[in-house]
GROMACS .gro file of C-alpha atoms in nm:
model
  341
    1MET     CA    1   0.022   0.004   0.062
    2ASN     CA    2   0.143   0.324  -0.105
    3THR     CA    3   0.112   0.594   0.236
    4SER     CA    4   0.371   0.782   0.372
    5LEU     CA    5   0.649   0.740   0.645
    6PHE     CA    6   0.527   0.968   0.826
    7SER     CA    7   0.196   0.855   0.874
    8ARG     CA    8   0.294   0.450   0.945
    9ILE     CA    9   0.476   0.656   1.271
   10PHE     CA   10   0.195   0.762   1.303
   11SER     CA   11  -0.071   0.465   1.289
   12ASP     CA   12  -0.007   0.099   1.391
   13ASN     CA   13  -0.157  -0.084   1.047
   14ASP     CA   14  -0.225   0.026   0.710
   15ARG     CA   15  -0.612   0.149   0.612
   16HIS     CA   16  -0.539   0.363   0.928
   17ALA     CA   17  -0.151   0.420   0.808
   18ALA     CA   18  -0.371   0.510   0.452
   19GLN     CA   19  -0.623   0.721   0.651
   20LEU     CA   20  -0.434   0.979   0.762
   21ASP     CA   21  -0.226   1.021   0.454
   22ALA     CA   22  -0.548   1.116   0.287
   23TRP     CA   23  -0.623   1.342   0.584
   24LEU     CA   24  -0.310   1.479   0.579
   25ALA     CA   25  -0.364   1.584   0.172
   26GLU     CA   26  -0.663   1.836   0.278
   27ARG     CA   27  -0.510   1.981   0.579
   28LYS     CA   28  -0.164   2.071   0.439
   29ILE     CA   29  -0.414   2.248   0.144
   30ASP     CA   30  -0.621   2.395   0.468
   31LEU     CA   31  -0.364   2.561   0.607
   32ALA     CA   32  -0.186   2.645   0.331
   33LEU     CA   33  -0.511   2.825   0.174
   34ARG     CA   34  -0.598   3.039   0.551
   35GLY     CA   35  -0.518   3.401   0.501
   36ASP     CA   36  -0.597   3.388   0.141
   37ASN     CA   37  -0.924   3.575   0.095
   38ASN     CA   38  -0.951   3.331  -0.286
   39ARG     CA   39  -0.977   3.007  -0.162
   40LYS     CA   40  -1.243   2.800  -0.278
   41LEU     CA   41  -1.244   2.412  -0.110
   42ASP     CA   42  -1.600   2.312  -0.103
   43PHE     CA   43  -1.579   2.347   0.239
   44PHE     CA   44  -1.555   2.633   0.292
   45VAL     CA   45  -1.845   2.986   0.300
   46ASP     CA   46  -1.848   3.334   0.318
   47GLY     CA   47  -1.938   3.476   0.603
   48GLU     CA   48  -2.213   3.741   0.557
   49ARG     CA   49  -2.363   3.403   0.302
   50LEU     CA   50  -2.383   3.206   0.691
   51GLY     CA   51  -2.555   3.450   0.827
   52LYS     CA   52  -2.836   3.479   0.609
   53ALA     CA   53  -2.891   3.118   0.559
   54ALA     CA   54  -2.876   3.101   0.953
   55ALA     CA   55  -3.174   3.320   0.996
   56PRO     CA   56  -3.507   3.128   0.936
   57HIS     CA   57  -3.480   2.910   1.325
   58ASP     CA   58  -3.655   2.618   1.351
   59GLY     CA   59  -3.711   2.584   1.704
   60ASP     CA   60  -3.854   2.187   1.723
   61VAL     CA   61  -3.526   2.021   1.859
   62ARG     CA   62  -3.579   1.626   1.718
   63PRO     CA   63  -3.286   1.312   1.800
   64GLY     CA   64  -3.076   1.336   1.426
   65GLN     CA   65  -3.151   1.636   1.327
   66ILE     CA   66  -2.813   1.797   1.171
   67ARG     CA   67  -2.826   2.140   1.151
   68ILE     CA   68  -2.652   2.505   1.129
   69LEU     CA   69  -2.567   2.704   1.434
   70SER     CA   70  -2.636   3.050   1.426
   71PRO     CA   71  -2.260   3.186   1.354
   72LYS     CA   72  -2.280   3.373   1.716
   73PHE     CA   73  -2.217   2.991   1.831
   74VAL     CA   74  -1.869   2.967   1.663
   75ALA     CA   75  -1.517   3.130   1.711
   76ASP     CA   76  -1.543   3.186   1.273
   77SER     CA   77  -1.786   3.234   0.989
   78ASP     CA   78  -1.614   3.055   0.726
   79THR     CA   79  -1.668   2.699   0.773
   80ILE     CA   80  -2.031   2.569   0.801
   81PRO     CA   81  -2.087   2.528   1.180
   82TYR     CA   82  -2.280   2.180   1.164
   83ILE     CA   83  -2.384   1.977   1.449
   84ALA     CA   84  -2.600   1.671   1.498
   85VAL     CA   85  -2.793   1.638   1.765
   86LEU     CA   86  -2.740   1.317   1.872
   87GLU     CA   87  -2.993   1.287   2.231
   88HIS     CA   88  -3.188   1.427   2.455
   89TRP     CA   89  -2.986   1.416   2.759
   90MET     CA   90  -3.192   1.566   3.065
   91GLY     CA   91  -3.404   1.830   3.140
   92ASP     CA   92  -3.387   2.118   2.833
   93LEU     CA   93  -3.039   1.990   2.730
   94TRP     CA   94  -2.989   1.849   2.460
   95LEU     CA   95  -2.639   1.640   2.341
   96VAL     CA   96  -2.524   1.754   2.056
   97ALA     CA   97  -2.134   1.691   1.759
   98PRO     CA   98  -1.991   1.860   1.517
   99PHE     CA   99  -1.853   1.787   1.149
  100SER     CA  100  -1.529   1.799   1.112
  101PRO     CA  101  -1.390   2.076   0.767
  102TYR     CA  102  -1.270   1.681   0.652
  103SER     CA  103  -1.361   1.436   0.489
  104HIS     CA  104  -1.157   1.226   0.650
  105PRO     CA  105  -1.134   1.133   1.029
  106ALA     CA  106  -0.786   1.276   1.242
  107THR     CA  107  -0.861   1.078   1.554
  108ASN     CA  108  -1.117   0.733   1.727
  109GLY     CA  109  -1.281   0.988   1.827
  110GLU     CA  110  -1.453   1.053   1.476
  111MET     CA  111  -1.610   0.826   1.201
  112GLU     CA  112  -1.682   0.937   0.914
  113THR     CA  113  -2.126   0.945   0.842
  114GLY     CA  114  -2.123   0.871   0.462
  115ASP     CA  115  -2.260   1.188   0.429
  116HIS     CA  116  -2.182   1.308  -0.004
  117LEU     CA  117  -2.155   1.680   0.132
  118ALA     CA  118  -1.780   1.766   0.262
  119CYS     CA  119  -1.835   1.972   0.538
  120ARG     CA  120  -2.057   1.612   0.717
  121ARG     CA  121  -1.852   1.378   0.624
  122VAL     CA  122  -1.665   1.358   0.991
  123LEU     CA  123  -1.851   1.305   1.301
  124GLN     CA  124  -1.629   1.481   1.648
  125CYS     CA  125  -1.819   1.304   1.850
  126TRP     CA  126  -1.509   1.325   2.119
  127ASN     CA  127  -1.588   1.723   2.046
  128ALA     CA  128  -1.948   1.637   2.147
  129ARG     CA  129  -2.162   1.859   2.500
  130THR     CA  130  -2.493   1.986   2.624
  131ALA     CA  131  -2.608   2.250   2.454
  132HIS     CA  132  -2.970   2.397   2.617
  133GLU     CA  133  -3.293   2.332   2.373
  134SER     CA  134  -3.321   2.737   2.403
  135ILE     CA  135  -2.974   2.734   2.222
  136ILE     CA  136  -2.949   2.510   1.965
  137GLU     CA  137  -3.384   2.659   1.881
  138GLN     CA  138  -3.165   2.907   1.720
  139SER     CA  139  -3.033   2.717   1.374
  140TYR     CA  140  -3.200   2.571   1.177
  141VAL     CA  141  -3.238   2.240   1.026
  142ALA     CA  142  -3.040   2.148   0.671
  143ASP     CA  143  -3.087   1.761   0.712
  144SER     CA  144  -3.067   1.417   0.948
  145LEU     CA  145  -2.864   1.082   1.026
  146ASP     CA  146  -3.002   0.840   0.912
  147GLU     CA  147  -3.017   0.590   1.301
  148SER     CA  148  -2.743   0.384   1.184
  149VAL     CA  149  -2.476   0.634   1.180
  150ARG     CA  150  -2.698   0.830   1.513
  151ALA     CA  151  -2.631   0.451   1.665
  152ASP     CA  152  -2.236   0.488   1.641
  153ALA     CA  153  -2.250   0.832   1.723
  154LEU     CA  154  -2.387   0.792   2.053
  155ALA     CA  155  -2.191   0.379   2.085
  156LEU     CA  156  -1.864   0.627   1.938
  157PHE     CA  157  -1.879   0.915   2.182
  158ARG     CA  158  -1.956   0.713   2.531
  159HIS     CA  159  -1.638   0.520   2.413
  160VAL     CA  160  -1.391   0.835   2.410
  161SER     CA  161  -1.575   1.043   2.755
  162ALA     CA  162  -1.692   0.689   2.938
  163GLY     CA  163  -1.449   0.397   2.794
  164THR     CA  164  -1.785   0.227   2.758
  165PRO     CA  165  -1.706  -0.106   2.515
  166LEU     CA  166  -1.823  -0.028   2.115
  167PRO     CA  167  -2.102  -0.233   2.061
  168ALA     CA  168  -2.100  -0.548   1.836
  169SER     CA  169  -2.323  -0.348   1.598
  170PHE     CA  170  -2.084  -0.097   1.519
  171SER     CA  171  -1.967  -0.046   1.129
  172ALA     CA  172  -1.873   0.384   1.124
  173PRO     CA  173  -1.526   0.353   1.014
  174ILE     CA  174  -1.281   0.529   1.298
  175GLY     CA  175  -0.975   0.757   1.227
  176ALA     CA  176  -0.607   0.644   1.389
  177PRO     CA  177  -0.624   0.605   1.756
  178ILE     CA  178  -0.268   0.962   1.836
  179LEU     CA  179  -0.030   0.802   2.011
  180SER     CA  180   0.249   1.046   2.029
  181LYS     CA  181   0.234   1.495   2.109
  182ALA     CA  182   0.462   1.534   1.827
  183ASP     CA  183   0.157   1.355   1.583
  184PRO     CA  184   0.016   1.682   1.425
  185ARG     CA  185  -0.360   1.623   1.452
  186SER     CA  186  -0.297   1.762   1.859
  187ASP     CA  187  -0.330   2.129   1.695
  188PHE     CA  188  -0.617   2.088   1.487
  189LEU     CA  189  -0.818   1.919   1.782
  190SER     CA  190  -0.666   2.229   1.999
  191GLU     CA  191  -0.872   2.446   1.663
  192SER     CA  192  -1.177   2.259   1.734
  193ALA     CA  193  -1.231   2.302   2.060
  194LYS     CA  194  -1.176   2.653   2.015
  195ARG     CA  195  -1.348   2.664   1.675
  196PHE     CA  196  -1.714   2.672   1.919
  197ALA     CA  197  -1.589   2.786   2.302
  198PRO     CA  198  -1.817   3.020   2.220
  199LEU     CA  199  -2.121   2.760   2.231
  200THR     CA  200  -2.005   2.685   2.551
  201ALA     CA  201  -1.970   2.997   2.706
  202ALA     CA  202  -2.343   3.021   2.651
  203VAL     CA  203  -2.465   2.740   2.781
  204CYS     CA  204  -2.254   2.832   3.091
  205ALA     CA  205  -2.375   3.224   3.039
  206LEU     CA  206  -2.733   3.066   2.973
  207GLU     CA  207  -2.689   2.776   3.281
  208ALA     CA  208  -2.584   3.055   3.512
  209GLU     CA  209  -2.830   3.307   3.462
  210LEU     CA  210  -3.059   3.027   3.484
  211ALA     CA  211  -2.945   2.984   3.837
  212ARG     CA  212  -2.961   3.259   3.938
  213LYS     CA  213  -3.319   3.279   3.834
  214GLU     CA  214  -3.441   2.952   4.028
  215ARG     CA  215  -3.185   3.186   4.409
  216GLU     CA  216  -3.461   3.435   4.336
  217ALA     CA  217  -3.759   3.254   4.270
  218ALA     CA  218  -3.664   3.059   4.578
  219PHE     CA  219  -3.595   3.379   4.800
  220ARG     CA  220  -3.971   3.507   4.678
  221GLU     CA  221  -4.053   3.170   4.785
  222ASN     CA  222  -3.909   3.225   5.142
  223ALA     CA  223  -3.928   3.598   5.158
  224GLN     CA  224  -4.271   3.539   5.325
  225LYS     CA  225  -4.211   3.286   5.563
  226TRP     CA  226  -3.972   3.563   5.777
  227ALA     CA  227  -4.198   3.748   5.981
  228GLN     CA  228  -3.935   3.915   6.124
  229PRO     CA  229  -3.631   3.972   5.853
  230ILE     CA  230  -3.326   4.096   5.978
  231CYS     CA  231  -3.239   4.395   5.836
  232VAL     CA  232  -2.957   4.612   5.797
  233PRO     CA  233  -2.908   4.974   5.790
  234ALA     CA  234  -2.697   5.033   5.421
  235TYR     CA  235  -2.506   5.319   5.561
  236GLY     CA  236  -2.317   5.455   5.874
  237THR     CA  237  -2.439   5.482   6.230
  238PRO     CA  238  -2.438   5.814   6.279
  239GLN     CA  239  -2.166   5.886   6.459
  240TYR     CA  240  -2.000   5.823   6.166
  241ALA     CA  241  -2.271   6.054   6.002
  242LEU     CA  242  -2.150   6.276   5.736
  243ALA     CA  243  -2.261   6.649   5.794
  244ALA     CA  244  -2.402   6.813   5.510
  245ALA     CA  245  -2.145   7.005   5.363
  246ASP     CA  246  -1.990   6.687   5.297
  247LYS     CA  247  -2.233   6.459   5.184
  248GLN     CA  248  -1.972   6.392   4.895
  249GLN     CA  249  -1.672   6.167   5.064
  250GLN     CA  250  -1.741   5.822   5.086
  251THR     CA  251  -1.850   5.609   5.447
  252THR     CA  252  -1.754   5.240   5.555
  253GLU     CA  253  -1.934   5.059   5.834
  254THR     CA  254  -1.818   4.718   5.944
  255PHE     CA  255  -2.004   4.428   6.016
  256ARG     CA  256  -1.912   4.055   6.154
  257ILE     CA  257  -2.093   3.799   6.002
  258PRO     CA  258  -1.940   3.523   6.323
  259SER     CA  259  -2.150   3.185   6.094
  260HIS     CA  260  -1.940   3.260   5.844
  261ASP     CA  261  -1.659   3.440   6.015
  262VAL     CA  262  -1.578   3.697   5.739
  263GLU     CA  263  -1.622   4.094   5.682
  264LEU     CA  264  -1.903   4.286   5.521
  265ASP     CA  265  -1.775   4.653   5.491
  266VAL     CA  266  -1.990   4.882   5.330
  267LYS     CA  267  -1.910   5.181   5.125
  268HIS     CA  268  -2.142   5.447   5.055
  269THR     CA  269  -1.993   5.675   4.787
  270PRO     CA  270  -2.263   6.030   4.720
  271SER     CA  271  -2.057   6.101   4.487
  272GLU     CA  272  -2.134   5.813   4.233
  273GLY     CA  273  -2.400   5.772   4.403
  274LYS     CA  274  -2.333   5.347   4.457
  275VAL     CA  275  -2.285   5.115   4.763
  276ARG     CA  276  -2.071   4.908   4.760
  277LEU     CA  277  -2.072   4.517   4.920
  278ILE     CA  278  -1.749   4.428   4.983
  279VAL     CA  279  -1.625   4.027   5.176
  280TYR     CA  280  -1.327   3.963   5.389
  281LYS     CA  281  -1.155   3.752   5.581
  282ASN     CA  282  -0.827   3.810   5.769
  283GLY     CA  283  -0.864   4.154   5.631
  284GLU     CA  284  -0.772   4.014   5.298
  285MET     CA  285  -1.087   4.068   5.028
  286ASP     CA  286  -1.228   3.736   5.048
  287THR     CA  287  -1.407   3.598   4.674
  288THR     CA  288  -1.580   3.224   4.809
  289SER     CA  289  -1.734   3.277   5.158
  290LEU     CA  290  -2.058   3.481   5.050
  291GLU     CA  291  -2.030   3.409   4.699
  292GLY     CA  292  -2.375   3.392   4.616
  293CYS     CA  293  -2.504   3.540   4.875
  294ILE     CA  294  -2.884   3.683   4.841
  295VAL     CA  295  -2.910   4.053   4.908
  296ALA     CA  296  -3.298   4.161   4.933
  297ASN     CA  297  -3.378   4.514   5.020
  298LYS     CA  298  -3.651   4.611   5.314
  299GLU     CA  299  -3.901   4.498   5.165
  300MET     CA  300  -3.775   4.178   5.135
  301SER     CA  301  -3.775   4.266   4.718
  302PHE     CA  302  -3.468   4.136   4.589
  303VAL     CA  303  -3.179   4.357   4.454
  304GLY     CA  304  -2.854   4.138   4.316
  305GLU     CA  305  -2.587   3.869   4.509
  306ILE     CA  306  -2.243   3.902   4.542
  307VAL     CA  307  -2.041   3.761   4.301
  308ASN     CA  308  -1.605   3.727   4.362
  309GLY     CA  309  -1.713   3.904   4.737
  310LEU     CA  310  -1.875   4.221   4.562
  311LEU     CA  311  -2.272   4.361   4.537
  312ILE     CA  312  -2.207   4.687   4.384
  313VAL     CA  313  -2.608   4.883   4.383
  314GLU     CA  314  -2.738   5.165   4.334
  315GLU     CA  315  -2.772   5.326   4.637
  316THR     CA  316  -3.146   5.372   4.593
  317ALA     CA  317  -3.170   5.056   4.576
  318LEU     CA  318  -3.088   5.015   4.981
  319LYS     CA  319  -3.144   5.339   5.154
  320ASP     CA  320  -3.392   5.188   5.383
  321GLY     CA  321  -3.136   4.890   5.491
  322PHE     CA  322  -3.094   4.525   5.356
  323VAL     CA  323  -3.126   4.153   5.473
  324LEU     CA  324  -2.848   3.863   5.373
  325VAL     CA  325  -2.990   3.545   5.259
  326ASP     CA  326  -2.796   3.251   5.227
  327PRO     CA  327  -2.781   3.101   4.900
  328ASP     CA  328  -2.848   2.730   4.988
  329THR     CA  329  -3.093   2.738   5.260
  330MET     CA  330  -3.264   3.084   5.136
  331GLU     CA  331  -3.214   3.159   5.569
  332PRO     CA  332  -3.147   3.547   5.652
  333ILE     CA  333  -2.788   3.551   5.699
  334VAL     CA  334  -2.759   3.767   6.063
  335PRO     CA  335  -2.457   4.065   6.112
  336VAL     CA  336  -2.354   4.221   6.350
  337LYS     CA  337  -2.221   4.601   6.387
  338LYS     CA  338  -1.869   4.590   6.468
  339GLU     CA  339  -1.769   4.830   6.692
  340HIS     CA  340  -1.463   5.135   6.495
  341GLU     CA  341  -1.157   5.160   6.645
   0.00000   0.00000   0.00000
C-alpha cells in the first residue's frame, strides 16, 4: 500500500496509514489557503452568506437532526458550523456533536457518516457537548442522520468519554488514535475545541442565569415566611454620619458575620450614588465565603447577589437597609455591627 513514512509512524496499520495520508493532504491544503481571500474549497462558506442562511431558525429540536448553528456560537464563520443532535440529555439539555471540515477522520474519536457533502462526512464525537434547547433552536435544520449513524455516534461518544466498549453492531470507520505529542493532529483537535468555545460559553452563561433566576424565585417564596427579617442599615451609624457639607465623601461601616467568619464592609459613595458590599477575611478580600449570597431590600425584594466577594448597587436600592440571605438555605444571614476603633 502506498503510504508515507510519516503516516506509518503515527498509525498502527495500513488502513489507518492510508487514511491518515488522506487527512494530512486535506490539512496541508487547508493550512496553505489560510489567509487567502480567494480560497474556494467546497467546505468553506462566506460568513455573511452563512448569517443569512442561519436566519430562519427552527425551534423543533429532535434527535438525529443536522443543524447549522448561528454564527455567534462559533469562533469563526468561514466553515459551515454543522452539528448533529445526538439525543435528549436531560431537562432542557441536548447532546450535540460538531462535524469536521475534513473528509477523513483525524482520530479514533471521529467517525465517517457516509454523507455526500464534504463538510458532513466526519462527525467529531470526541467534541460532543450538551447545550440548552433554547440555544440549539438558534439554528436551522439542514438534514438528518440515518438512525444507524446516530446509534454509532452515540456509541463512539460513550466510548471516548467513558471508556464504554463499542458494540458489535458498530460499523462506522474511525480514525487512528493519537500516540505521540508530536502528532500534527493535536493542533487540529485544539482548533476544533476552540472553534466551539463560544457555544460552551453561551451554555455556561445561560446556566448561570437560570440558576440565578431559580435562587431569586426561591428567595421570593421563602421571604414571605419571614415574619421579622433582619435588616442592616445601608449607611453609617449616626455617630459616623457625614455633615451636610461633606455629603460627597465616602462612609464605611463594617459588620462581622460570625456564621461565616468574615467581615462585610458597607461603603457608601454619594458622589457616585453607589453602595459597595465587600467581603473580607483576615484583612483580605474574600471571594468565596459569601459567594452567591442574595441581597434584598427592607421590603424583601431581590436586589442582587455577591459575586467574587463584591456587590455594587445603586444607593436608592438600599436606602432603608438590606438583608443578607444564604443562597443554599434561603435563610437570613445575621451580621453583628463591629465597633469602630
